[in-house]
């Protein structure tokens, strides 16, 4: 064999990875301005038979250079992977779209079927997305499995264009009997915000094939998070979900908790720095208790979570054999709370899995408000028609209760529903008893038990009329039993966790971000009826432990009902240790 032939074979082998034919110019820092500057690359591409992977990341590519490389790719039908991140450093933004279009057109001409496309760290903005729009819609992407667009500055407008392209690709590929099955989607640090996230959510729901979603640092608030949650639950094979450094607040957290109940393949959840808050953490814990046995990592750091809620999370991961990491750093536990959490993890033989708590924010002051500017968006969809509600709720507030808005389901009213409404507007023992045997049926038929907040409100209204008289006591217990039985009939763990969270907020034992939620004036009947519910085993031992934690840590709030409080604590301890 001639020495020249050996040299060519050696050169080819040096550029080829085992299992695939790859050309790599990764990280060379080449300044590729024109056709002459890419002459060697073009020759390599043209000579490489069966090219499957091309790595151009870490260089800087001008329009003329991109045109030359594109021309060489027109005959590379076998190309599957384009690793083209960090490829336009120092270029004008106006140069990037035509360069991307040229490369994309070449891939479409070649008949290539891509599996991986990585354009991360290119900062091409919304116009750059338009530069790859046609490529993403084309048959070249029918087989795409990984799309990486991290740190591209797409903005919400670019997110909408991207979502539209993916939707069209799925439509066209399905018509060709080869539907797009995207597995990995990465688009962190893109300023997608709510509009971009909501548009992408529609595409995600359509795909149903995602296994990894990484969308950290995108300025997404609860409307976008809620849209993503509703879509992601239609992707049952999802294993990694990273939404770090967006703004869930309680609304988004509860929506995401509902979503992950459907995602039993999840291995890593990163909701760190997402303002999950205590109510949201409890909702997520409820979903964890129902499954997610493959979970390896859970990050709820820097989320304004209190100690009691963190305890709920810790107990929810107990028994997850694959768990490797629980990150609760940067929350609001205080020194004693951090120690209590460490002790709880140690008792479960899971102390090595708990990350450092060195950045704990300390216990929040009683005067602290949760109505940060992050929550302003949460009131956009709320009407300003509270005057009538406030008027009709005055009598109820005298009993330490909120108004009756929306606690009754909107459907055709059966006989006696007006009597139930009259009771809920202005509760009294006499009204409850006058409902007679039909009160249980009315509660079951008319109260919207799908909403834990509404269940909590009705529970407190009924229990507010408690008296230590056999007839009244029986009426209260029968009615609240019927309410909880119906509320917990589906997904008992999740529903009861949500109920506990809402109840703690209403009783003033847990802060709420909703400025319209008013703490009730706690009455002995509230606690004694709850004590009855605990004794009836509506709450599993772990949830009784949650209630016991909140009651014990907020004894001063319940001091006016000390006898009822102590009775409740005794029953909770018995239930926890049973």
mmCIF file of N, CA and C in Angstrom, residues 210-325:
data_model
loop_
_atom_site.group_PDB
_atom_site.id
_atom_site.type_symbol
_atom_site.label_atom_id
_atom_site.label_comp_id
_atom_site.label_asym_id
_atom_site.label_seq_id
_atom_site.Cartn_x
_atom_site.Cartn_y
_atom_site.Cartn_z
ATOM 1 N N UNK A 210 -41.717 13.537 24.704
ATOM 2 C CA UNK A 210 -40.571 14.151 25.376
ATOM 3 C C UNK A 210 -40.083 13.316 26.547
ATOM 4 N N UNK A 211 -38.759 13.224 26.667
ATOM 5 C CA UNK A 211 -38.120 12.528 27.780
ATOM 6 C C UNK A 211 -37.297 13.478 28.641
ATOM 7 N N UNK A 212 -36.847 14.578 28.058
ATOM 8 C CA UNK A 212 -36.122 15.604 28.804
ATOM 9 C C UNK A 212 -36.592 16.981 28.354
ATOM 10 N N UNK A 213 -36.889 17.841 29.327
ATOM 11 C CA UNK A 213 -37.237 19.233 29.044
ATOM 12 C C UNK A 213 -36.411 20.119 29.970
ATOM 13 N N UNK A 214 -35.614 20.990 29.378
ATOM 14 C CA UNK A 214 -34.793 21.935 30.137
ATOM 15 C C UNK A 214 -35.155 23.345 29.672
ATOM 16 N N UNK A 215 -35.806 24.112 30.539
ATOM 17 C CA UNK A 215 -36.191 25.486 30.200
ATOM 18 C C UNK A 215 -35.919 26.435 31.366
ATOM 19 N N UNK A 216 -34.709 26.412 31.942
ATOM 20 C CA UNK A 216 -34.410 27.303 33.066
ATOM 21 C C UNK A 216 -34.228 28.751 32.617
ATOM 22 N N UNK A 217 -34.417 29.659 33.554
ATOM 23 C CA UNK A 217 -34.126 31.085 33.349
ATOM 24 C C UNK A 217 -34.803 31.655 32.112
ATOM 25 N N UNK A 218 -36.121 31.585 32.096
ATOM 26 C CA UNK A 218 -36.863 32.094 30.944
ATOM 27 C C UNK A 218 -37.905 33.141 31.300
ATOM 28 N N UNK A 219 -37.923 33.577 32.553
ATOM 29 C CA UNK A 219 -38.890 34.609 32.931
ATOM 30 C C UNK A 219 -40.326 34.162 32.806
ATOM 31 N N UNK A 220 -40.566 32.874 33.043
ATOM 32 C CA UNK A 220 -41.923 32.332 32.928
ATOM 33 C C UNK A 220 -42.622 32.443 34.269
ATOM 34 N N UNK A 221 -43.817 33.013 34.295
ATOM 35 C CA UNK A 221 -44.615 33.123 35.510
ATOM 36 C C UNK A 221 -45.724 32.070 35.508
ATOM 37 N N UNK A 222 -46.601 32.139 36.491
ATOM 38 C CA UNK A 222 -47.547 31.034 36.669
ATOM 39 C C UNK A 222 -48.450 30.744 35.465
ATOM 40 N N UNK A 223 -48.873 31.720 34.642
ATOM 41 C CA UNK A 223 -49.690 31.339 33.479
ATOM 42 C C UNK A 223 -48.923 30.425 32.518
ATOM 43 N N UNK A 224 -47.654 30.750 32.281
ATOM 44 C CA UNK A 224 -46.840 29.910 31.406
ATOM 45 C C UNK A 224 -46.521 28.573 32.029
ATOM 46 N N UNK A 225 -46.251 28.579 33.339
ATOM 47 C CA UNK A 225 -45.956 27.332 34.052
ATOM 48 C C UNK A 225 -47.182 26.418 34.038
ATOM 49 N N UNK A 226 -48.341 27.003 34.242
ATOM 50 C CA UNK A 226 -49.584 26.215 34.229
ATOM 51 C C UNK A 226 -49.827 25.601 32.855
ATOM 52 N N UNK A 227 -49.557 26.370 31.798
ATOM 53 C CA UNK A 227 -49.714 25.844 30.438
ATOM 54 C C UNK A 227 -48.740 24.693 30.188
ATOM 55 N N UNK A 228 -47.503 24.853 30.634
ATOM 56 C CA UNK A 228 -46.509 23.791 30.469
ATOM 57 C C UNK A 228 -46.927 22.536 31.242
ATOM 58 N N UNK A 229 -47.423 22.744 32.456
ATOM 59 C CA UNK A 229 -47.847 21.605 33.282
ATOM 60 C C UNK A 229 -48.945 20.810 32.590
ATOM 61 N N UNK A 230 -49.930 21.522 32.038
ATOM 62 C CA UNK A 230 -51.043 20.844 31.374
ATOM 63 C C UNK A 230 -50.566 20.053 30.163
ATOM 64 N N UNK A 231 -49.514 20.540 29.499
ATOM 65 C CA UNK A 231 -49.006 19.858 28.311
ATOM 66 C C UNK A 231 -48.082 18.700 28.658
ATOM 67 N N UNK A 232 -47.241 18.896 29.658
ATOM 68 C CA UNK A 232 -46.231 17.885 29.968
ATOM 69 C C UNK A 232 -46.836 16.581 30.472
ATOM 70 N N UNK A 233 -47.991 16.648 31.094
ATOM 71 C CA UNK A 233 -48.587 15.405 31.592
ATOM 72 C C UNK A 233 -49.029 14.477 30.455
ATOM 73 N N UNK A 234 -48.999 14.991 29.223
ATOM 74 C CA UNK A 234 -49.293 14.159 28.057
ATOM 75 C C UNK A 234 -48.015 13.549 27.467
ATOM 76 N N UNK A 235 -46.900 13.699 28.194
ATOM 77 C CA UNK A 235 -45.630 13.111 27.794
ATOM 78 C C UNK A 235 -45.199 12.110 28.861
ATOM 79 N N UNK A 236 -45.817 10.942 28.893
ATOM 80 C CA UNK A 236 -45.651 10.010 30.017
ATOM 81 C C UNK A 236 -44.248 9.446 30.195
ATOM 82 N N UNK A 237 -43.377 9.577 29.182
ATOM 83 C CA UNK A 237 -42.013 9.063 29.298
ATOM 84 C C UNK A 237 -41.015 10.112 29.765
ATOM 85 N N UNK A 238 -41.515 11.260 30.208
ATOM 86 C CA UNK A 238 -40.627 12.333 30.661
ATOM 87 C C UNK A 238 -39.793 11.877 31.857
ATOM 88 N N UNK A 239 -38.476 12.046 31.759
ATOM 89 C CA UNK A 239 -37.562 11.610 32.811
ATOM 90 C C UNK A 239 -36.865 12.769 33.520
ATOM 91 N N UNK A 240 -36.614 13.864 32.793
ATOM 92 C CA UNK A 240 -35.909 15.015 33.362
ATOM 93 C C UNK A 240 -36.721 16.277 33.100
ATOM 94 N N UNK A 241 -36.999 17.019 34.159
ATOM 95 C CA UNK A 241 -37.754 18.268 34.036
ATOM 96 C C UNK A 241 -37.012 19.361 34.798
ATOM 97 N N UNK A 242 -36.441 20.293 34.053
ATOM 98 C CA UNK A 242 -35.641 21.373 34.635
ATOM 99 C C UNK A 242 -36.266 22.711 34.263
ATOM 100 N N UNK A 243 -36.901 23.339 35.246
ATOM 101 C CA UNK A 243 -37.502 24.666 35.057
ATOM 102 C C UNK A 243 -36.907 25.670 36.036
ATOM 103 N N UNK A 244 -35.682 25.443 36.441
ATOM 104 C CA UNK A 244 -34.997 26.276 37.423
ATOM 105 C C UNK A 244 -35.072 27.763 37.079
ATOM 106 N N UNK A 245 -35.229 28.560 38.132
ATOM 107 C CA UNK A 245 -35.173 30.019 38.005
ATOM 108 C C UNK A 245 -36.252 30.597 37.097
ATOM 109 N N UNK A 246 -37.464 30.059 37.219
ATOM 110 C CA UNK A 246 -38.655 30.714 36.712
ATOM 111 C C UNK A 246 -39.514 31.037 37.929
ATOM 112 N N UNK A 247 -40.716 31.526 37.751
ATOM 113 C CA UNK A 247 -41.519 31.965 38.899
ATOM 114 C C UNK A 247 -42.839 31.216 38.943
ATOM 115 N N UNK A 248 -42.863 30.117 39.721
ATOM 116 C CA UNK A 248 -44.067 29.303 39.821
ATOM 117 C C UNK A 248 -45.153 29.998 40.635
ATOM 118 N N UNK A 249 -44.796 30.455 41.810
ATOM 119 C CA UNK A 249 -45.712 30.820 42.891
ATOM 120 C C UNK A 249 -46.650 29.635 43.161
ATOM 121 N N UNK A 250 -47.564 29.800 44.091
ATOM 122 C CA UNK A 250 -48.389 28.669 44.508
ATOM 123 C C UNK A 250 -49.248 28.129 43.368
ATOM 124 N N UNK A 251 -49.810 29.021 42.558
ATOM 125 C CA UNK A 251 -50.671 28.567 41.459
ATOM 126 C C UNK A 251 -49.920 27.667 40.489
ATOM 127 N N UNK A 252 -48.751 28.100 40.068
ATOM 128 C CA UNK A 252 -47.961 27.293 39.151
ATOM 129 C C UNK A 252 -47.494 26.003 39.783
ATOM 130 N N UNK A 253 -47.137 26.059 41.071
ATOM 131 C CA UNK A 253 -46.663 24.865 41.776
ATOM 132 C C UNK A 253 -47.753 23.809 41.866
ATOM 133 N N UNK A 254 -48.964 24.242 42.160
ATOM 134 C CA UNK A 254 -50.067 23.285 42.257
ATOM 135 C C UNK A 254 -50.372 22.668 40.903
ATOM 136 N N UNK A 255 -50.290 23.466 39.851
ATOM 137 C CA UNK A 255 -50.508 22.933 38.509
ATOM 138 C C UNK A 255 -49.420 21.916 38.155
ATOM 139 N N UNK A 256 -48.190 22.222 38.513
ATOM 140 C CA UNK A 256 -47.095 21.309 38.207
ATOM 141 C C UNK A 256 -47.194 20.040 39.058
ATOM 142 N N UNK A 257 -47.676 20.174 40.286
ATOM 143 C CA UNK A 257 -47.870 18.996 41.135
ATOM 144 C C UNK A 257 -48.886 18.045 40.505
ATOM 145 N N UNK A 258 -49.943 18.614 39.967
ATOM 146 C CA UNK A 258 -50.950 17.790 39.292
ATOM 147 C C UNK A 258 -50.341 17.096 38.076
ATOM 148 N N UNK A 259 -49.461 17.802 37.376
ATOM 149 C CA UNK A 259 -48.849 17.225 36.176
ATOM 150 C C UNK A 259 -47.931 16.054 36.509
ATOM 151 N N UNK A 260 -47.089 16.215 37.539
ATOM 152 C CA UNK A 260 -46.096 15.164 37.804
ATOM 153 C C UNK A 260 -46.739 13.894 38.356
ATOM 154 N N UNK A 261 -47.989 13.968 38.807
ATOM 155 C CA UNK A 261 -48.702 12.746 39.181
ATOM 156 C C UNK A 261 -48.840 11.812 37.989
ATOM 157 N N UNK A 262 -48.833 12.379 36.778
ATOM 158 C CA UNK A 262 -48.988 11.583 35.564
ATOM 159 C C UNK A 262 -47.645 11.178 34.962
ATOM 160 N N UNK A 263 -46.550 11.595 35.586
ATOM 161 C CA UNK A 263 -45.224 11.409 34.996
ATOM 162 C C UNK A 263 -44.393 10.473 35.858
ATOM 163 N N UNK A 264 -44.744 9.214 35.852
ATOM 164 C CA UNK A 264 -44.139 8.242 36.755
ATOM 165 C C UNK A 264 -42.739 7.792 36.331
ATOM 166 N N UNK A 265 -42.255 8.270 35.203
ATOM 167 C CA UNK A 265 -40.887 7.947 34.774
ATOM 168 C C UNK A 265 -39.879 9.015 35.199
ATOM 169 N N UNK A 266 -40.333 10.057 35.866
ATOM 170 C CA UNK A 266 -39.438 11.155 36.237
ATOM 171 C C UNK A 266 -38.295 10.676 37.125
ATOM 172 N N UNK A 267 -37.092 11.111 36.750
ATOM 173 C CA UNK A 267 -35.899 10.792 37.534
ATOM 174 C C UNK A 267 -35.272 12.042 38.150
ATOM 175 N N UNK A 268 -35.445 13.189 37.512
ATOM 176 C CA UNK A 268 -34.856 14.431 38.018
ATOM 177 C C UNK A 268 -35.847 15.575 37.866
ATOM 178 N N UNK A 269 -36.120 16.249 38.980
ATOM 179 C CA UNK A 269 -37.001 17.420 39.003
ATOM 180 C C UNK A 269 -36.208 18.591 39.556
ATOM 181 N N UNK A 270 -36.091 19.657 38.770
ATOM 182 C CA UNK A 270 -35.378 20.849 39.220
ATOM 183 C C UNK A 270 -36.323 22.036 39.176
ATOM 184 N N UNK A 271 -36.894 22.338 40.342
ATOM 185 C CA UNK A 271 -37.733 23.516 40.512
ATOM 186 C C UNK A 271 -37.048 24.493 41.467
ATOM 187 N N UNK A 272 -35.729 24.497 41.462
ATOM 188 C CA UNK A 272 -34.983 25.401 42.330
ATOM 189 C C UNK A 272 -35.128 26.844 41.896
ATOM 190 N N UNK A 273 -35.134 27.758 42.878
ATOM 191 C CA UNK A 273 -35.235 29.190 42.610
ATOM 192 C C UNK A 273 -36.473 29.523 41.792
ATOM 193 N N UNK A 274 -37.567 28.813 42.088
ATOM 194 C CA UNK A 274 -38.814 28.987 41.334
ATOM 195 C C UNK A 274 -39.941 29.576 42.182
ATOM 196 N N UNK A 275 -39.634 30.009 43.397
ATOM 197 C CA UNK A 275 -40.656 30.580 44.274
ATOM 198 C C UNK A 275 -41.843 29.627 44.420
ATOM 199 N N UNK A 276 -41.525 28.377 44.717
ATOM 200 C CA UNK A 276 -42.540 27.338 44.871
ATOM 201 C C UNK A 276 -43.444 27.623 46.066
ATOM 202 N N UNK A 277 -42.839 28.126 47.149
ATOM 203 C CA UNK A 277 -43.533 28.457 48.391
ATOM 204 C C UNK A 277 -44.116 27.237 49.097
ATOM 205 N N UNK A 278 -44.545 27.464 50.315
ATOM 206 C CA UNK A 278 -44.931 26.350 51.182
ATOM 207 C C UNK A 278 -46.137 25.586 50.663
ATOM 208 N N UNK A 279 -47.162 26.297 50.243
ATOM 209 C CA UNK A 279 -48.347 25.624 49.706
ATOM 210 C C UNK A 279 -47.988 24.782 48.486
ATOM 211 N N UNK A 280 -47.156 25.341 47.625
ATOM 212 C CA UNK A 280 -46.741 24.614 46.440
ATOM 213 C C UNK A 280 -45.915 23.390 46.777
ATOM 214 N N UNK A 281 -45.035 23.530 47.767
ATOM 215 C CA UNK A 281 -44.202 22.402 48.180
ATOM 216 C C UNK A 281 -45.063 21.266 48.723
ATOM 217 N N UNK A 282 -46.086 21.602 49.479
ATOM 218 C CA UNK A 282 -46.978 20.575 50.029
ATOM 219 C C UNK A 282 -47.734 19.873 48.899
ATOM 220 N N UNK A 283 -48.155 20.641 47.899
ATOM 221 C CA UNK A 283 -48.851 20.038 46.753
ATOM 222 C C UNK A 283 -47.922 19.077 46.002
ATOM 223 N N UNK A 284 -46.679 19.478 45.809
ATOM 224 C CA UNK A 284 -45.703 18.625 45.133
ATOM 225 C C UNK A 284 -45.438 17.373 45.964
ATOM 226 N N UNK A 285 -45.375 17.545 47.290
ATOM 227 C CA UNK A 285 -45.183 16.390 48.168
ATOM 228 C C UNK A 285 -46.324 15.391 48.026
ATOM 229 N N UNK A 286 -47.534 15.897 47.870
ATOM 230 C CA UNK A 286 -48.686 15.020 47.687
ATOM 231 C C UNK A 286 -48.538 14.157 46.446
ATOM 232 N N UNK A 287 -48.010 14.757 45.368
ATOM 233 C CA UNK A 287 -47.775 13.990 44.141
ATOM 234 C C UNK A 287 -46.666 12.966 44.346
ATOM 235 N N UNK A 288 -45.646 13.351 45.095
ATOM 236 C CA UNK A 288 -44.531 12.427 45.356
ATOM 237 C C UNK A 288 -44.998 11.212 46.146
ATOM 238 N N UNK A 289 -45.924 11.417 47.068
ATOM 239 C CA UNK A 289 -46.407 10.313 47.887
ATOM 240 C C UNK A 289 -47.152 9.271 47.053
ATOM 241 N N UNK A 290 -47.697 9.700 45.927
ATOM 242 C CA UNK A 290 -48.499 8.800 45.108
ATOM 243 C C UNK A 290 -47.671 7.949 44.162
ATOM 244 N N UNK A 291 -46.372 8.210 44.062
ATOM 245 C CA UNK A 291 -45.569 7.429 43.114
ATOM 246 C C UNK A 291 -44.194 8.016 42.910
ATOM 247 N N UNK A 292 -43.801 8.159 41.632
ATOM 248 C CA UNK A 292 -42.477 8.649 41.246
ATOM 249 C C UNK A 292 -41.363 7.840 41.925
ATOM 250 N N UNK A 293 -41.464 6.535 41.815
ATOM 251 C CA UNK A 293 -40.526 5.645 42.496
ATOM 252 C C UNK A 293 -39.145 5.639 41.857
ATOM 253 N N UNK A 294 -39.012 6.194 40.655
ATOM 254 C CA UNK A 294 -37.721 6.228 39.979
ATOM 255 C C UNK A 294 -36.950 7.514 40.251
ATOM 256 N N UNK A 295 -37.512 8.392 41.058
ATOM 257 C CA UNK A 295 -36.922 9.713 41.280
ATOM 258 C C UNK A 295 -35.522 9.618 41.880
ATOM 259 N N UNK A 296 -34.591 10.356 41.283
ATOM 260 C CA UNK A 296 -33.210 10.389 41.762
ATOM 261 C C UNK A 296 -32.838 11.740 42.360
ATOM 262 N N UNK A 297 -33.361 12.806 41.768
ATOM 263 C CA UNK A 297 -33.004 14.150 42.228
ATOM 264 C C UNK A 297 -34.253 15.022 42.343
ATOM 265 N N UNK A 298 -34.335 15.755 43.444
ATOM 266 C CA UNK A 298 -35.415 16.727 43.646
ATOM 267 C C UNK A 298 -34.810 18.016 44.164
ATOM 268 N N UNK A 299 -35.001 19.097 43.426
ATOM 269 C CA UNK A 299 -34.458 20.400 43.801
ATOM 270 C C UNK A 299 -35.605 21.372 44.014
ATOM 271 N N UNK A 300 -35.814 21.747 45.275
ATOM 272 C CA UNK A 300 -36.802 22.777 45.632
ATOM 273 C C UNK A 300 -36.106 23.887 46.412
ATOM 274 N N UNK A 301 -34.879 24.189 46.055
ATOM 275 C CA UNK A 301 -34.097 25.200 46.766
ATOM 276 C C UNK A 301 -34.602 26.606 46.466
ATOM 277 N N UNK A 302 -34.323 27.516 47.388
ATOM 278 C CA UNK A 302 -34.633 28.939 47.215
ATOM 279 C C UNK A 302 -36.075 29.161 46.753
ATOM 280 N N UNK A 303 -37.003 28.584 47.506
ATOM 281 C CA UNK A 303 -38.402 28.668 47.102
ATOM 282 C C UNK A 303 -39.323 29.282 48.136
ATOM 283 N N UNK A 304 -38.759 29.919 49.187
ATOM 284 C CA UNK A 304 -39.558 30.512 50.272
ATOM 285 C C UNK A 304 -40.446 29.460 50.938
ATOM 286 N N UNK A 305 -39.871 28.307 51.201
ATOM 287 C CA UNK A 305 -40.591 27.201 51.829
ATOM 288 C C UNK A 305 -40.302 27.207 53.330
ATOM 289 N N UNK A 306 -41.344 27.057 54.145
ATOM 290 C CA UNK A 306 -41.160 27.047 55.594
ATOM 291 C C UNK A 306 -40.756 25.654 56.067
ATOM 292 N N UNK A 307 -40.339 25.590 57.330
ATOM 293 C CA UNK A 307 -39.848 24.322 57.882
ATOM 294 C C UNK A 307 -40.892 23.219 57.837
ATOM 295 N N UNK A 308 -42.117 23.521 58.250
ATOM 296 C CA UNK A 308 -43.158 22.492 58.303
ATOM 297 C C UNK A 308 -43.431 21.916 56.914
ATOM 298 N N UNK A 309 -43.457 22.779 55.904
ATOM 299 C CA UNK A 309 -43.679 22.300 54.537
ATOM 300 C C UNK A 309 -42.496 21.459 54.058
ATOM 301 N N UNK A 310 -41.294 21.845 54.443
ATOM 302 C CA UNK A 310 -40.114 21.061 54.074
ATOM 303 C C UNK A 310 -40.170 19.674 54.696
ATOM 304 N N UNK A 311 -40.693 19.595 55.908
ATOM 305 C CA UNK A 311 -40.857 18.294 56.555
ATOM 306 C C UNK A 311 -41.810 17.402 55.752
ATOM 307 N N UNK A 312 -42.822 18.015 55.194
ATOM 308 C CA UNK A 312 -43.776 17.264 54.370
ATOM 309 C C UNK A 312 -43.048 16.687 53.152
ATOM 310 N N UNK A 313 -42.203 17.512 52.541
ATOM 311 C CA UNK A 313 -41.437 17.063 51.381
ATOM 312 C C UNK A 313 -40.489 15.927 51.769
ATOM 313 N N UNK A 314 -39.796 16.096 52.896
ATOM 314 C CA UNK A 314 -38.845 15.079 53.345
ATOM 315 C C UNK A 314 -39.532 13.731 53.557
ATOM 316 N N UNK A 315 -40.691 13.763 54.182
ATOM 317 C CA UNK A 315 -41.417 12.515 54.434
ATOM 318 C C UNK A 315 -41.964 11.917 53.138
ATOM 319 N N UNK A 316 -42.213 12.777 52.161
ATOM 320 C CA UNK A 316 -42.761 12.293 50.891
ATOM 321 C C UNK A 316 -41.735 11.523 50.070
ATOM 322 N N UNK A 317 -40.441 11.787 50.286
ATOM 323 C CA UNK A 317 -39.413 11.068 49.513
ATOM 324 C C UNK A 317 -38.944 9.813 50.238
ATOM 325 N N UNK A 318 -39.459 9.589 51.444
ATOM 326 C CA UNK A 318 -39.075 8.386 52.178
ATOM 327 C C UNK A 318 -39.460 7.134 51.384
ATOM 328 N N UNK A 319 -38.555 6.203 51.316
ATOM 329 C CA UNK A 319 -38.835 4.959 50.614
ATOM 330 C C UNK A 319 -38.519 4.985 49.131
ATOM 331 N N UNK A 320 -38.046 6.118 48.613
ATOM 332 C CA UNK A 320 -37.668 6.182 47.202
ATOM 333 C C UNK A 320 -36.223 5.689 47.080
ATOM 334 N N UNK A 321 -36.090 4.424 46.734
ATOM 335 C CA UNK A 321 -34.793 3.738 46.797
ATOM 336 C C UNK A 321 -33.751 4.341 45.867
ATOM 337 N N UNK A 322 -34.180 4.962 44.770
ATOM 338 C CA UNK A 322 -33.227 5.500 43.796
ATOM 339 C C UNK A 322 -32.804 6.935 44.094
ATOM 340 N N UNK A 323 -33.396 7.549 45.106
ATOM 341 C CA UNK A 323 -33.102 8.957 45.385
ATOM 342 C C UNK A 323 -31.626 9.153 45.744
ATOM 343 N N UNK A 324 -31.010 10.146 45.104
ATOM 344 C CA UNK A 324 -29.604 10.449 45.345
ATOM 345 C C UNK A 324 -29.405 11.855 45.903
ATOM 346 N N UNK A 325 -30.403 12.722 45.708
ATOM 347 C CA UNK A 325 -30.184 14.123 46.081
ATOM 348 C C UNK A 325 -31.507 14.822 46.375
#
